[in-house]
């Protein structure tokens, strides 16, 4: 039995397509975190081969926007956004993209400094401003230290309050909470107390 030599199998031509170079798009740095209200340094968009056109998007335009050249501009709100710049590719360069993530953390309000002054059938509260970003102030009250509940709310421009809904001789405990806007964190005072004074029933009689 003889074995005949077989011709080599035919190999189909495989078309690999035209080669292309990478556009090497990037951001430096690729991410950044700041606190709302602080200064911001925008990232550098690197496009070493000057490829165009570019398509740029921001996932949250309230935090930051981006133009068609990859330039990032800080917005007006706290939050996180992902900036993406895309190149679709051409005869020379492959498609490519660059991403950058910006996180803007909420800023802290300043804790109010609370003072409680007992008066006749009244406790007068006064406190320091919590600063820009305060939406309102909430007064918490209770007759047991450490066990306070929401009592009333006043405007952000108000820093005094007369509590007339009291019983003479009863000690009332208070805190003032600065309620923030969307870009700040709340702040609360330390607890203070006051015991309103009763009305005197004695009358001064001239001799």
CSV table of C-alpha atoms in Angstrom, one decimal:
chain,number,residue,atom,x,y,z
A,1,UNK,CA,0.0,0.0,0.0
A,2,UNK,CA,1.5,3.2,-1.1
A,3,UNK,CA,1.0,6.7,0.4
A,4,UNK,CA,0.8,9.5,-2.1
A,5,UNK,CA,2.0,13.0,-1.3
A,6,UNK,CA,-0.9,15.3,-0.8
A,7,UNK,CA,-0.7,18.9,-2.0
A,8,UNK,CA,-0.8,21.6,0.7
A,9,UNK,CA,-4.2,22.8,1.6
A,10,UNK,CA,-5.1,26.2,0.2
A,11,UNK,CA,-5.1,29.1,2.6
A,12,UNK,CA,-7.7,31.7,2.1
A,13,UNK,CA,-6.4,35.3,1.9
A,14,UNK,CA,-7.5,37.1,5.1
A,15,UNK,CA,-8.0,40.8,4.7
A,16,UNK,CA,-6.8,42.5,7.9
A,17,UNK,CA,-8.0,46.0,6.8
A,18,UNK,CA,-5.9,49.1,6.8
A,19,UNK,CA,-3.7,49.7,9.9
A,20,UNK,CA,-4.2,52.8,12.0
A,21,UNK,CA,-2.4,54.6,14.8
A,22,UNK,CA,-3.8,55.3,18.2
A,23,UNK,CA,-4.9,58.9,18.8
A,24,UNK,CA,-3.5,58.8,22.4
A,25,UNK,CA,-6.2,61.0,23.8
A,26,UNK,CA,-6.0,61.5,27.6
A,27,UNK,CA,-6.7,63.8,30.6
A,28,UNK,CA,-4.1,64.8,33.1
A,29,UNK,CA,-5.1,64.0,35.9
A,30,UNK,CA,-7.8,61.5,35.1
A,31,UNK,CA,-9.8,62.4,38.3
A,32,UNK,CA,-10.1,65.1,40.8
A,33,UNK,CA,-12.0,65.9,44.1
A,34,UNK,CA,-12.7,69.3,45.5
A,35,UNK,CA,-15.0,70.9,48.0
A,36,UNK,CA,-17.8,73.2,46.8
A,37,UNK,CA,-16.8,76.8,46.9
A,38,UNK,CA,-13.0,76.1,46.8
A,39,UNK,CA,-10.8,77.0,43.9
A,40,UNK,CA,-10.6,74.6,40.9
A,41,UNK,CA,-7.8,73.8,38.5
A,42,UNK,CA,-9.1,72.3,35.3
A,43,UNK,CA,-7.3,69.2,33.9
A,44,UNK,CA,-5.1,69.2,30.8
A,45,UNK,CA,-6.6,67.5,27.8
A,46,UNK,CA,-3.9,65.8,25.8
A,47,UNK,CA,-4.5,65.5,22.0
A,48,UNK,CA,-0.9,65.0,20.8
A,49,UNK,CA,-1.9,64.3,17.1
A,50,UNK,CA,-4.5,67.0,17.0
A,51,UNK,CA,-7.2,64.6,15.8
A,52,UNK,CA,-10.6,66.1,14.9
A,53,UNK,CA,-13.5,66.2,15.1
A,54,UNK,CA,-14.1,65.4,18.8
A,55,UNK,CA,-17.4,64.7,20.6
A,56,UNK,CA,-17.4,65.7,24.2
A,57,UNK,CA,-20.0,65.0,26.9
A,58,UNK,CA,-20.6,65.5,30.6
A,59,UNK,CA,-22.7,63.1,32.6
A,60,UNK,CA,-23.8,65.9,35.0
A,61,UNK,CA,-23.6,69.4,33.5
A,62,UNK,CA,-24.6,71.0,36.8
A,63,UNK,CA,-21.2,69.8,38.2
A,64,UNK,CA,-19.1,70.6,35.1
A,65,UNK,CA,-19.4,71.1,31.3
A,66,UNK,CA,-16.9,70.4,28.5
A,67,UNK,CA,-16.5,71.9,25.1
A,68,UNK,CA,-15.5,70.2,21.8
A,69,UNK,CA,-11.8,70.9,22.5
A,70,UNK,CA,-12.0,68.9,25.8
A,71,UNK,CA,-11.8,72.0,28.0
A,72,UNK,CA,-13.6,71.4,31.3
A,73,UNK,CA,-15.5,74.2,33.0
A,74,UNK,CA,-16.7,74.0,36.6
A,75,UNK,CA,-20.5,74.2,37.1
A,76,UNK,CA,-22.6,75.4,40.0
A,77,UNK,CA,-23.5,72.3,42.0
A,78,UNK,CA,-21.9,69.6,44.1
A,79,UNK,CA,-21.9,66.1,42.8
A,80,UNK,CA,-20.0,63.9,40.5
A,81,UNK,CA,-19.6,64.0,36.7
A,82,UNK,CA,-17.7,61.9,34.2
A,83,UNK,CA,-16.3,63.8,31.2
A,84,UNK,CA,-15.9,61.8,28.0
A,85,UNK,CA,-14.2,62.9,24.8
A,86,UNK,CA,-14.5,60.6,21.8
A,87,UNK,CA,-12.8,60.5,18.4
A,88,UNK,CA,-14.6,58.4,15.8
A,89,UNK,CA,-11.4,57.6,13.8
A,90,UNK,CA,-10.3,58.4,10.3
A,91,UNK,CA,-7.9,57.0,7.6
A,92,UNK,CA,-4.9,57.6,9.8
A,93,UNK,CA,-6.0,57.3,13.4
A,94,UNK,CA,-8.1,54.7,15.1
A,95,UNK,CA,-11.1,55.6,17.2
A,96,UNK,CA,-10.2,56.6,20.8
A,97,UNK,CA,-11.5,58.3,23.9
A,98,UNK,CA,-10.4,60.0,27.1
A,99,UNK,CA,-12.3,60.2,30.4
A,100,UNK,CA,-12.1,62.4,33.4
A,101,UNK,CA,-14.0,62.2,36.7
A,102,UNK,CA,-14.7,65.3,38.8
A,103,UNK,CA,-16.2,65.0,42.3
A,104,UNK,CA,-17.4,68.2,44.1
A,105,UNK,CA,-18.1,67.5,47.7
A,106,UNK,CA,-20.6,69.5,49.7
A,107,UNK,CA,-19.2,72.2,51.9
A,108,UNK,CA,-19.7,72.3,55.6
A,109,UNK,CA,-21.7,75.1,57.3
A,110,UNK,CA,-20.4,76.6,60.5
A,111,UNK,CA,-22.1,75.3,63.6
A,112,UNK,CA,-24.2,78.1,65.2
A,113,UNK,CA,-23.1,79.3,68.6
A,114,UNK,CA,-26.3,79.4,70.7
A,115,UNK,CA,-27.2,81.5,73.7
A,116,UNK,CA,-30.4,81.1,75.8
A,117,UNK,CA,-31.4,84.0,78.0
A,118,UNK,CA,-34.2,83.4,80.5
A,119,UNK,CA,-36.7,86.2,80.9
A,120,UNK,CA,-40.2,86.7,82.4
A,121,UNK,CA,-42.3,83.9,80.9
A,122,UNK,CA,-39.9,83.7,78.0
A,123,UNK,CA,-36.6,82.2,76.8
A,124,UNK,CA,-34.8,84.3,74.3
A,125,UNK,CA,-32.6,82.4,71.9
A,126,UNK,CA,-29.8,84.0,69.8
A,127,UNK,CA,-27.2,82.4,67.7
A,128,UNK,CA,-24.4,83.1,65.2
A,129,UNK,CA,-24.9,82.7,61.5
A,130,UNK,CA,-23.9,79.4,59.9
A,131,UNK,CA,-22.8,81.2,56.8
A,132,UNK,CA,-23.6,81.2,53.1
A,133,UNK,CA,-25.5,78.1,52.0
A,134,UNK,CA,-27.9,78.2,54.9
A,135,UNK,CA,-31.5,77.6,53.7
A,136,UNK,CA,-33.2,78.0,57.2
A,137,UNK,CA,-32.7,77.4,60.9
A,138,UNK,CA,-34.6,74.7,62.8
A,139,UNK,CA,-35.0,75.1,66.5
A,140,UNK,CA,-35.1,71.9,68.5
A,141,UNK,CA,-36.5,71.9,72.0
A,142,UNK,CA,-37.2,69.5,74.9
A,143,UNK,CA,-37.6,69.4,78.7
A,144,UNK,CA,-35.0,66.6,79.0
A,145,UNK,CA,-31.4,67.1,78.2
A,146,UNK,CA,-30.4,65.1,75.1
A,147,UNK,CA,-34.0,64.4,74.1
A,148,UNK,CA,-34.9,67.3,71.8
A,149,UNK,CA,-37.4,67.3,68.9
A,150,UNK,CA,-38.1,69.8,66.1
A,151,UNK,CA,-39.9,72.8,67.5
A,152,UNK,CA,-40.0,75.5,64.9
A,153,UNK,CA,-38.2,76.8,61.8
A,154,UNK,CA,-37.2,80.4,60.9
A,155,UNK,CA,-35.6,82.0,57.9
A,156,UNK,CA,-31.9,81.9,57.1
A,157,UNK,CA,-31.7,85.7,57.9
A,158,UNK,CA,-33.1,85.2,61.4
A,159,UNK,CA,-30.7,84.7,64.3
A,160,UNK,CA,-33.0,85.3,67.3
A,161,UNK,CA,-36.2,83.7,68.6
A,162,UNK,CA,-38.4,84.4,71.6
A,163,UNK,CA,-39.9,81.2,73.0
A,164,UNK,CA,-43.1,82.3,74.8
A,165,UNK,CA,-44.7,78.9,74.9
A,166,UNK,CA,-43.1,78.1,78.3
A,167,UNK,CA,-44.0,77.4,81.9
A,168,UNK,CA,-42.2,79.4,84.6
A,169,UNK,CA,-39.7,77.4,86.6
A,170,UNK,CA,-39.4,74.6,83.9
A,171,UNK,CA,-36.0,74.2,82.3
A,172,UNK,CA,-36.1,74.0,78.5
A,173,UNK,CA,-33.2,72.6,76.4
A,174,UNK,CA,-32.5,73.9,72.9
A,175,UNK,CA,-30.3,73.3,69.9
A,176,UNK,CA,-30.3,75.3,66.6
A,177,UNK,CA,-29.7,73.4,63.4
A,178,UNK,CA,-28.6,75.1,60.2
A,179,UNK,CA,-30.6,73.5,57.4
A,180,UNK,CA,-28.4,73.6,54.2
A,181,UNK,CA,-29.0,74.2,50.6
A,182,UNK,CA,-28.2,71.5,48.1
A,183,UNK,CA,-24.5,72.2,48.1
A,184,UNK,CA,-23.8,72.2,51.8
A,185,UNK,CA,-23.9,69.9,54.8
A,186,UNK,CA,-26.1,70.8,57.9
A,187,UNK,CA,-24.6,72.1,61.1
A,188,UNK,CA,-26.0,72.1,64.6
A,189,UNK,CA,-25.2,74.0,67.8
A,190,UNK,CA,-24.4,72.5,71.2
A,191,UNK,CA,-27.2,72.1,73.6
A,192,UNK,CA,-28.1,75.1,75.8
A,193,UNK,CA,-30.9,75.5,78.4
A,194,UNK,CA,-32.9,78.2,80.1
A,195,UNK,CA,-35.5,78.4,82.9
A,196,UNK,CA,-38.1,81.2,82.4
A,197,UNK,CA,-38.9,83.4,85.3
A,198,UNK,CA,-42.5,83.7,86.7
A,199,UNK,CA,-44.5,86.9,86.9
A,200,UNK,CA,-44.3,88.5,90.4
A,201,UNK,CA,-47.7,88.9,92.1
A,202,UNK,CA,-46.3,91.5,94.5
A,203,UNK,CA,-47.2,95.1,93.9
A,204,UNK,CA,-45.0,97.9,95.1
A,205,UNK,CA,-47.0,100.2,97.4
A,206,UNK,CA,-45.9,103.7,98.1
A,207,UNK,CA,-46.0,104.7,101.8
